Coordinates of C-alpha atoms in Angstrom, one line a residue:
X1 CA 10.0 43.5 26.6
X2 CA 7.8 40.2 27.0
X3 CA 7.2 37.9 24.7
X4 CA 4.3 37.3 23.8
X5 CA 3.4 33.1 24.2
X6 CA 0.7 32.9 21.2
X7 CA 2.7 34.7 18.9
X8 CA 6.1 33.0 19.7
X9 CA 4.4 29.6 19.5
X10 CA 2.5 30.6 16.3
X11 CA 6.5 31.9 14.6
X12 CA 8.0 28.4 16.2
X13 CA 5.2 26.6 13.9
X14 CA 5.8 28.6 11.1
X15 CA 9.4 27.9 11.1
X16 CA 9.3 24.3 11.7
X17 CA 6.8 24.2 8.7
X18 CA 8.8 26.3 6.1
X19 CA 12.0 23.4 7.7
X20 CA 10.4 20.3 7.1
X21 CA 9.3 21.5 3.9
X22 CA 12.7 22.4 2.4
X23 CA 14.4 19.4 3.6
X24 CA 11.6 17.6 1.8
X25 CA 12.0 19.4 -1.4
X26 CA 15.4 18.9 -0.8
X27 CA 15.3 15.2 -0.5
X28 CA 13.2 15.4 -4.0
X29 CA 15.6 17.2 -5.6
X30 CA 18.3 14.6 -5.0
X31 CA 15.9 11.4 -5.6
X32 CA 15.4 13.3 -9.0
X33 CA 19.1 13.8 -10.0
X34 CA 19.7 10.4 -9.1
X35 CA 17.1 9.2 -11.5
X36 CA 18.4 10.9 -14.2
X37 CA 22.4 9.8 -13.1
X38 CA 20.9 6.0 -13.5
X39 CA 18.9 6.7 -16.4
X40 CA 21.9 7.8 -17.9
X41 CA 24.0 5.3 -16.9
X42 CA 21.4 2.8 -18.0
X43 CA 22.1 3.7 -21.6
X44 CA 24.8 4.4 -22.0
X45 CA 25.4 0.5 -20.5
X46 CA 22.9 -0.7 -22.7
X47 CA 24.2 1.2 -25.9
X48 CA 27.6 -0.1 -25.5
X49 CA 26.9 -3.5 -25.0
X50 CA 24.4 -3.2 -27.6
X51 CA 26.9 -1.5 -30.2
X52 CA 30.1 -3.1 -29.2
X53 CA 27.8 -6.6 -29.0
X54 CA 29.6 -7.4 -25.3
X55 CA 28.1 -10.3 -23.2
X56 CA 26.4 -9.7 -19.8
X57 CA 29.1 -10.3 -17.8
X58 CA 30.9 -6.8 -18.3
X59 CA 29.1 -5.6 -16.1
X60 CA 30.7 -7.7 -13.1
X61 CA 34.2 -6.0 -14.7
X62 CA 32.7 -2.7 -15.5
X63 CA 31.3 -2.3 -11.7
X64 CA 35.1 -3.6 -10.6
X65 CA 36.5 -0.6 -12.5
X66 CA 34.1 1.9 -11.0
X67 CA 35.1 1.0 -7.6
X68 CA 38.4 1.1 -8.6
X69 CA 38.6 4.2 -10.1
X70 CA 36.3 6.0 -7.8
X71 CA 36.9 4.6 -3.9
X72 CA 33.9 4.5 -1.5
X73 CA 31.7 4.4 -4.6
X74 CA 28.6 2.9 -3.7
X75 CA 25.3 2.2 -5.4
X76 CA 26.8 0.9 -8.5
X77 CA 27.4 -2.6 -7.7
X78 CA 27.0 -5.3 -10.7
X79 CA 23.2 -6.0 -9.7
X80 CA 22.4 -2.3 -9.8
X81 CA 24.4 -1.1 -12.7
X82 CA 21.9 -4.3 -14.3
X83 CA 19.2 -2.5 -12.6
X84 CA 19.8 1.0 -14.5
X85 CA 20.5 -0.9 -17.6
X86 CA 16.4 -2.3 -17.1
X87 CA 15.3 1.2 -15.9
X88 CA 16.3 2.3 -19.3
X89 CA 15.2 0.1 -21.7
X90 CA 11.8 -0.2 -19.6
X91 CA 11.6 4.0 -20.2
X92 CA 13.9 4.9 -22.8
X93 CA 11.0 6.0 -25.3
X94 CA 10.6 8.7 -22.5
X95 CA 13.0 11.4 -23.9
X96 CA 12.9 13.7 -20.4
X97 CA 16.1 12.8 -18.9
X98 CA 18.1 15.9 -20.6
X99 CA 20.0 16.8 -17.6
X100 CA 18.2 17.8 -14.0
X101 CA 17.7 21.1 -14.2
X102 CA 16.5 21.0 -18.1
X103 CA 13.1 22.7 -18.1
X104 CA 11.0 20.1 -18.6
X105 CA 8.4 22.0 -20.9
X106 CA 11.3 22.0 -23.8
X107 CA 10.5 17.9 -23.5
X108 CA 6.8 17.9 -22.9
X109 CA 5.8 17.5 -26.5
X110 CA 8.0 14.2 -26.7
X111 CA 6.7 12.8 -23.1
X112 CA 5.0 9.5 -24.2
X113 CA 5.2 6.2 -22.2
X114 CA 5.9 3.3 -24.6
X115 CA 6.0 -0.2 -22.5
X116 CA 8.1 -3.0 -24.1
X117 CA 5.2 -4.6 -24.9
X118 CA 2.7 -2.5 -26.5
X119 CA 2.7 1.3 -27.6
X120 CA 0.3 3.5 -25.2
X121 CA -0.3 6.0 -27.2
X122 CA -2.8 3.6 -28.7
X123 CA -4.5 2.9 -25.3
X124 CA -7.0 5.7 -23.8
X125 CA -7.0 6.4 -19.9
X126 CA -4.3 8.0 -17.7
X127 CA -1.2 5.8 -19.4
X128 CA -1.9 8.2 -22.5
X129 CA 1.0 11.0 -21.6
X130 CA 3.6 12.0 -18.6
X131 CA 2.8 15.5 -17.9
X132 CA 5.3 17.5 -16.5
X133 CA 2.9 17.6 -13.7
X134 CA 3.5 14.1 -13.4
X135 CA 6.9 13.4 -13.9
X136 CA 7.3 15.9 -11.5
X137 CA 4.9 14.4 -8.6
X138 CA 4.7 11.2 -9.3
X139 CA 7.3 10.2 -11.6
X140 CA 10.3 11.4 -9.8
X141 CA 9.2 11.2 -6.9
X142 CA 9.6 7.8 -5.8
X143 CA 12.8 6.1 -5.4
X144 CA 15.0 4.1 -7.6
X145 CA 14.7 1.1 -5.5
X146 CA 10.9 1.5 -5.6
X147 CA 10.9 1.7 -10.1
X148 CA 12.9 -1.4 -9.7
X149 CA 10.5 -3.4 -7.6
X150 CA 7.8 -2.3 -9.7
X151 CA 9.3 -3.2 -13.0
X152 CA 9.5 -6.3 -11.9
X153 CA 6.7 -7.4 -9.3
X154 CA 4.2 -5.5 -12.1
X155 CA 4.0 -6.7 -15.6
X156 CA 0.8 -4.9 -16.4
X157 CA 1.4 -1.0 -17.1
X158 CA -1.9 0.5 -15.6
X159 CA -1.2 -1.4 -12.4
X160 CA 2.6 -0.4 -12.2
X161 CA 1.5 3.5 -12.2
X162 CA -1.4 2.6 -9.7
X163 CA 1.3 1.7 -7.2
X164 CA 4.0 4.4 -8.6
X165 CA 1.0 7.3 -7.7
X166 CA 0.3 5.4 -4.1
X167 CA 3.7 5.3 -3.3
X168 CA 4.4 9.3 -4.1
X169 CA 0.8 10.2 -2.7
X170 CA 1.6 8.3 0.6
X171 CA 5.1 9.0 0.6
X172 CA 4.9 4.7 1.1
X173 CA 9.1 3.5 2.1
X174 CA 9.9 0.1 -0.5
X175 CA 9.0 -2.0 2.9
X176 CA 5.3 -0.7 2.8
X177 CA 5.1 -1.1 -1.4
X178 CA 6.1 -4.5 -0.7
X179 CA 3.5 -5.2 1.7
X180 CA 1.0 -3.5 -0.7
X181 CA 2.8 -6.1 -3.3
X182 CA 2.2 -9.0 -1.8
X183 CA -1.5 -8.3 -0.4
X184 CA -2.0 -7.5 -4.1
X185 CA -3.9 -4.0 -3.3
X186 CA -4.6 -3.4 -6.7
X187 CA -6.9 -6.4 -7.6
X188 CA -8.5 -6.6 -4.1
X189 CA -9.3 -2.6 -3.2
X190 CA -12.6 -1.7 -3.9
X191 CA -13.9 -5.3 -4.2
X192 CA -15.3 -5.7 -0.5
X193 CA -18.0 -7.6 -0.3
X194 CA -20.6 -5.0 1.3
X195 CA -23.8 -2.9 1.5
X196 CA -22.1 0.5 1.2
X197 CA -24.2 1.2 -2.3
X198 CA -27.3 1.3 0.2
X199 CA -26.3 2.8 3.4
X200 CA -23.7 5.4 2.9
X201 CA -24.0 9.3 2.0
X202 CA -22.5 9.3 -2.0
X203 CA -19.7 11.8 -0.4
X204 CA -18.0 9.2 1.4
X205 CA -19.0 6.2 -0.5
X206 CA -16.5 6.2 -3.4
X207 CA -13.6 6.7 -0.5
X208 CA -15.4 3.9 1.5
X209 CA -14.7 1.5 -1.6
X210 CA -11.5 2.4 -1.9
X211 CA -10.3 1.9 2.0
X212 CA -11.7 -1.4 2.1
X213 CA -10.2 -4.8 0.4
X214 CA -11.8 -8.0 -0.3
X215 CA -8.8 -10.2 1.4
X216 CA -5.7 -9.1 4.0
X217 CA -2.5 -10.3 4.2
X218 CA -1.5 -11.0 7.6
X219 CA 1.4 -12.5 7.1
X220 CA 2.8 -11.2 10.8
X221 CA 0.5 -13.8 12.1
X222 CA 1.0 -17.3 13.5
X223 CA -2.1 -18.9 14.3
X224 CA -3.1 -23.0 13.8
X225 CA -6.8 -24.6 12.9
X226 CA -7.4 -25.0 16.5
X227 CA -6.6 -21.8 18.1
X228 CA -9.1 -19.8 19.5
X229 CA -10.7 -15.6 17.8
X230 CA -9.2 -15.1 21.0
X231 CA -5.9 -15.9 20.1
X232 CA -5.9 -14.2 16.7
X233 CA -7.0 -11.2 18.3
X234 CA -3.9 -11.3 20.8
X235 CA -1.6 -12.2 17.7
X236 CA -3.6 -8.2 16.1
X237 CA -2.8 -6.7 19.1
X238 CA 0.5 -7.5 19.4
X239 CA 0.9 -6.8 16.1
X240 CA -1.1 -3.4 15.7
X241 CA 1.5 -2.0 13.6
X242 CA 1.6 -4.5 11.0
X243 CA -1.9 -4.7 11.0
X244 CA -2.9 -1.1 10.6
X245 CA -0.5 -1.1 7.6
X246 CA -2.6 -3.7 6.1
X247 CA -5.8 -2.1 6.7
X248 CA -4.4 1.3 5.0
X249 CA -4.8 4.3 5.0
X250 CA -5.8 6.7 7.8
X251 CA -6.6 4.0 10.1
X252 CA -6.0 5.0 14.3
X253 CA -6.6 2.6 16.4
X254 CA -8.7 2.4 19.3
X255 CA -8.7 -0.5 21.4
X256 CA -9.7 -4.2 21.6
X257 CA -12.7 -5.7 23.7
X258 CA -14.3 -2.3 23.4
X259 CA -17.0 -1.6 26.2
X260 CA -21.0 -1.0 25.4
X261 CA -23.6 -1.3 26.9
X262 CA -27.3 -1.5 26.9
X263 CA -29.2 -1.3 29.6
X264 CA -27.4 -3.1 32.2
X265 CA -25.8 -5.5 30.1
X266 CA -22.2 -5.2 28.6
X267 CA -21.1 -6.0 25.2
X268 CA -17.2 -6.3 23.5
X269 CA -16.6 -5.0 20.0
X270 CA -13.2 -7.0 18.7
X271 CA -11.4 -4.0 17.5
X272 CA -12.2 -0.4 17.1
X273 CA -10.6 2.1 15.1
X274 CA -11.2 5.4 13.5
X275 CA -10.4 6.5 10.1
X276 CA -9.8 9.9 9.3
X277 CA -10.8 9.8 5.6
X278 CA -14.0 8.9 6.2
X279 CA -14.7 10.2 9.7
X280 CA -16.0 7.8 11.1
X281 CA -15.6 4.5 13.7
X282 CA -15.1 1.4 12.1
X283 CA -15.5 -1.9 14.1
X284 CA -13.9 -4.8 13.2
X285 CA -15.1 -8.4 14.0
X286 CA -12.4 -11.5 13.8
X287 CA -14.0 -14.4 12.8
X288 CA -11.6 -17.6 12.2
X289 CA -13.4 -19.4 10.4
X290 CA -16.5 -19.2 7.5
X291 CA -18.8 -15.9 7.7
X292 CA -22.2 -16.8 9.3
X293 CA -24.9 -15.0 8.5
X294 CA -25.7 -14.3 12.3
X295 CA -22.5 -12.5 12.2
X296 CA -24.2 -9.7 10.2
X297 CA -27.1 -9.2 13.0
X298 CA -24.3 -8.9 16.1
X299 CA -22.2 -6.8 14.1
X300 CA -25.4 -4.5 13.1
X301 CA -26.3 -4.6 16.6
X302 CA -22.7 -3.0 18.0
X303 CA -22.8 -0.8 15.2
X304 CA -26.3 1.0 16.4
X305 CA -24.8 1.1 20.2
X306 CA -21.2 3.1 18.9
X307 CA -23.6 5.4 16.8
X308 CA -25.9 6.5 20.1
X309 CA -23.4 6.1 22.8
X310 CA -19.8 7.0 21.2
X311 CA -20.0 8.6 17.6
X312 CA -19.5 12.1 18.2
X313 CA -22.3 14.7 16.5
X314 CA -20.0 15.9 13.6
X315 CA -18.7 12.2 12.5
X316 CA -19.9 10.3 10.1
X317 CA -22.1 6.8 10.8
X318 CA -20.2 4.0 12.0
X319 CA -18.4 1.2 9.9
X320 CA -18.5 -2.3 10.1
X321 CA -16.1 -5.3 9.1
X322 CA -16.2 -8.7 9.8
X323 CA -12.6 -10.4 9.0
X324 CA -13.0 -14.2 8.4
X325 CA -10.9 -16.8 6.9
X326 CA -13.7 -17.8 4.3
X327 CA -17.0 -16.5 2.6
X328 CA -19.5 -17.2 0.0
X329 CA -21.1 -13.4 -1.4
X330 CA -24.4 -15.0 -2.0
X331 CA -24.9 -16.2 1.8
X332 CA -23.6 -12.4 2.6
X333 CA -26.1 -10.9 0.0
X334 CA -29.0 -12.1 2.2
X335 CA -27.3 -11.6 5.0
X336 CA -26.8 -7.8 4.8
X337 CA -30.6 -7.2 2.6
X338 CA -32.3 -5.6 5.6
X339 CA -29.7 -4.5 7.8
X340 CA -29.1 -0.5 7.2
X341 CA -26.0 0.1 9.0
X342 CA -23.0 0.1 6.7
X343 CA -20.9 -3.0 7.0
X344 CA -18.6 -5.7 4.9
X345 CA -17.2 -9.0 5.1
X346 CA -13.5 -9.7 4.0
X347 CA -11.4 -12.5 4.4
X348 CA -8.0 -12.8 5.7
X349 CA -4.8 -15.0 4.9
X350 CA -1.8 -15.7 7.4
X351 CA 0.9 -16.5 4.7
X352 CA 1.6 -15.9 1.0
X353 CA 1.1 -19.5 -0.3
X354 CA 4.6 -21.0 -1.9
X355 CA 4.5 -21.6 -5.8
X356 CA 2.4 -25.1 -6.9
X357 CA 5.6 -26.9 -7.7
X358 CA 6.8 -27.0 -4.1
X359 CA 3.5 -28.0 -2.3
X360 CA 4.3 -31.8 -2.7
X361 CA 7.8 -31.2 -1.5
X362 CA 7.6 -28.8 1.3
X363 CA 5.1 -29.7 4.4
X364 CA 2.6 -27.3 5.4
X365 CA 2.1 -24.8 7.8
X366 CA 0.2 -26.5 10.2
X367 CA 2.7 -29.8 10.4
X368 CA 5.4 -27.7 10.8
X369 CA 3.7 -25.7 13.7
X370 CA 3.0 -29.4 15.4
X371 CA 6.6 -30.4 14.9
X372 CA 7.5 -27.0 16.7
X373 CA 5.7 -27.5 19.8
X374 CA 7.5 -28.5 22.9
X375 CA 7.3 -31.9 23.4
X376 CA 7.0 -33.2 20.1

């Protein structure tokens, strides 16, 4: 008997569905039993020392012992036996860690979030309570590795859980959260200097805000005050990778020096990409040095052409950025008061700037760029 093509294609998706979805449960299941194994460990570490009033340094003997007692044990070295000790005094007014296949609605009445430094139950907002919907999502289901950076890159509660839901919602790896880290997402998303209040539909708006920020971290990039847009636009392409992940989410990219044309004239949008959130093309303009306000008509202008000539009927209006090393919102306010295509201005930075204490010591970018050349 034949088989049927459509059919057998149709049980071949199926299957590979119901795969990838067990071996992802799966993989949840184990990032949960470890949190409760270093939870557990955590205190009973931090009880000890506590009760039996040891000094720090134990733990350098106590891992010693481990690895002696148990060969080929890993992930209790010194510094991470330190780091479940810190995992449990950061969460140990969280009484959920019974044991990992406790039901978790036997707990759910005691599941309150006390931070060292105040008590949230006082606070109002989403820090109120973990659900078990959220321990369950959210909670456990980001790594150990990934609490650890977060207890100590964020000091402020309601920004540590903004990152701990990103990270689980966008299954982020710790590389990515530390890229989000350092371009400090959660101060500069949704602060994009635009007109989006005036010229988008309200059902894309909100998720318009939140896919833009006000500043980049391009920290991939190697650039000097005398090289040319041209240049940093190579440096974005042959970097596309790093760059996408600091525009965000649901960014695909199109190409650079995109074609249009008008008339019999021809015309080169920077970079084009399209973002399947909002449905729509979004053109991006580097600039490398301070926004002009002539930048807004040029960029309005390529913005009408990829509306009539490439938007297709079911997207949504095209999206415009200009990326520029420095602005001032009140030149970009008149700027933008007339133009009704949708567009922003954000600025970008190459490197994360060393701490104040070294800038008389260490030399700058751009003198140690000079002293690189050949030549010199």
């Amino acid at each position: 008997m034949a088989v049927d093509k459509r059919s057998y294609a149709r049980f071949v998706e199926e299957l590979k569905k119901q795969i990838l979805q067990s071996r992802y449960q799966a993989a949840r299941l184990v990032n949960k039993e470890l949190l409760f194994l270093y939870y557990r460990t955590g205190k009973s570490i931090s009880e000890k020392i506590q009760k039996e009033n040891w000094g720090n340094s134990v733990i350098e003997t106590l891992s010693a012992d481990l690895q002696k007692g148990l060969p080929g044990l890993r992930g209790f070295s010194s510094k991470n036996l330190r780091n479940m000790r810190q995992f449990y005094e950061a969460y140990c007014a969280v009484e959920i860690w019974q044991s990992a296949t406790a039901k978790l609605e036997k707990t759910a009445k005691n599941v309150i979030w006390q931070s060292a430094t105040a008590k949230l139950k006082k606070t109002s907002g989403p820090l109120i309570k973990f659900k078990k919907q959220f321990i369950n999502k959210v909670f456990t289901a980001v790594s150990f590795t990934h609490h650890i950076l977060l207890l100590n890159r964020c000091k402020d509660d309601k920004e540590r859980l903004f990152y701990m839901e990103q990270s689980a919602e966008h299954q982020w790896s710790v590389t990515i959260l530390q890229h989000h880290l350092d371009s400090n997402l959660y101060k500069r998303k949704g602060k994009l200097s635009s007109n989006f209040k005036t010229t988008l539909p309200k059902k894309i708006y909100s998720h318009a805000l939140s896919a833009f920020k006000d500043e980049y971290l391009l920290d991939f990039i190697n650039i000097g005050e005398d090289d040319s847009e041209r240049e940093l636009e190579n440096q974005v392409i042959s970097n596309i990778k790093h760059f996408i992940l600091s525009l965000g989410k649901g960014f695909t990219y199109i190409g650079n020096q995109h074609r249009l044309t008008a008339g019999d004239d021809e015309f080169f949008s920077d970079l084009l990409f399209y973002n399947r959130v909002l449905q729509c093309l979004v053109a991006i303009e580097l600039k490398r040095g301070k926004f002009k306000p002539e930048h807004a008509g040029k960029l309005n202008f390529y913005l009408n052409l990829l509306d009539e000539k490439v938007k297709l009927p079911h997207e949504n209006d095209s999206i415009g950025i200009i990326l520029c090393k420095e602005k001032n919102n009140a030149i970009i306010e008149y700027a933008f008061r007339n133009i009704d295509k949708a567009m922003g201005v954000a600025t970008y930075k190459t490197s994360k700037l060393p701490p104040s204490r070294y800038k008389k010591i260490l030399p700058d970018a751009e003198s140690l760029r000079k002293l690189l050349k050949p030549g010199k």
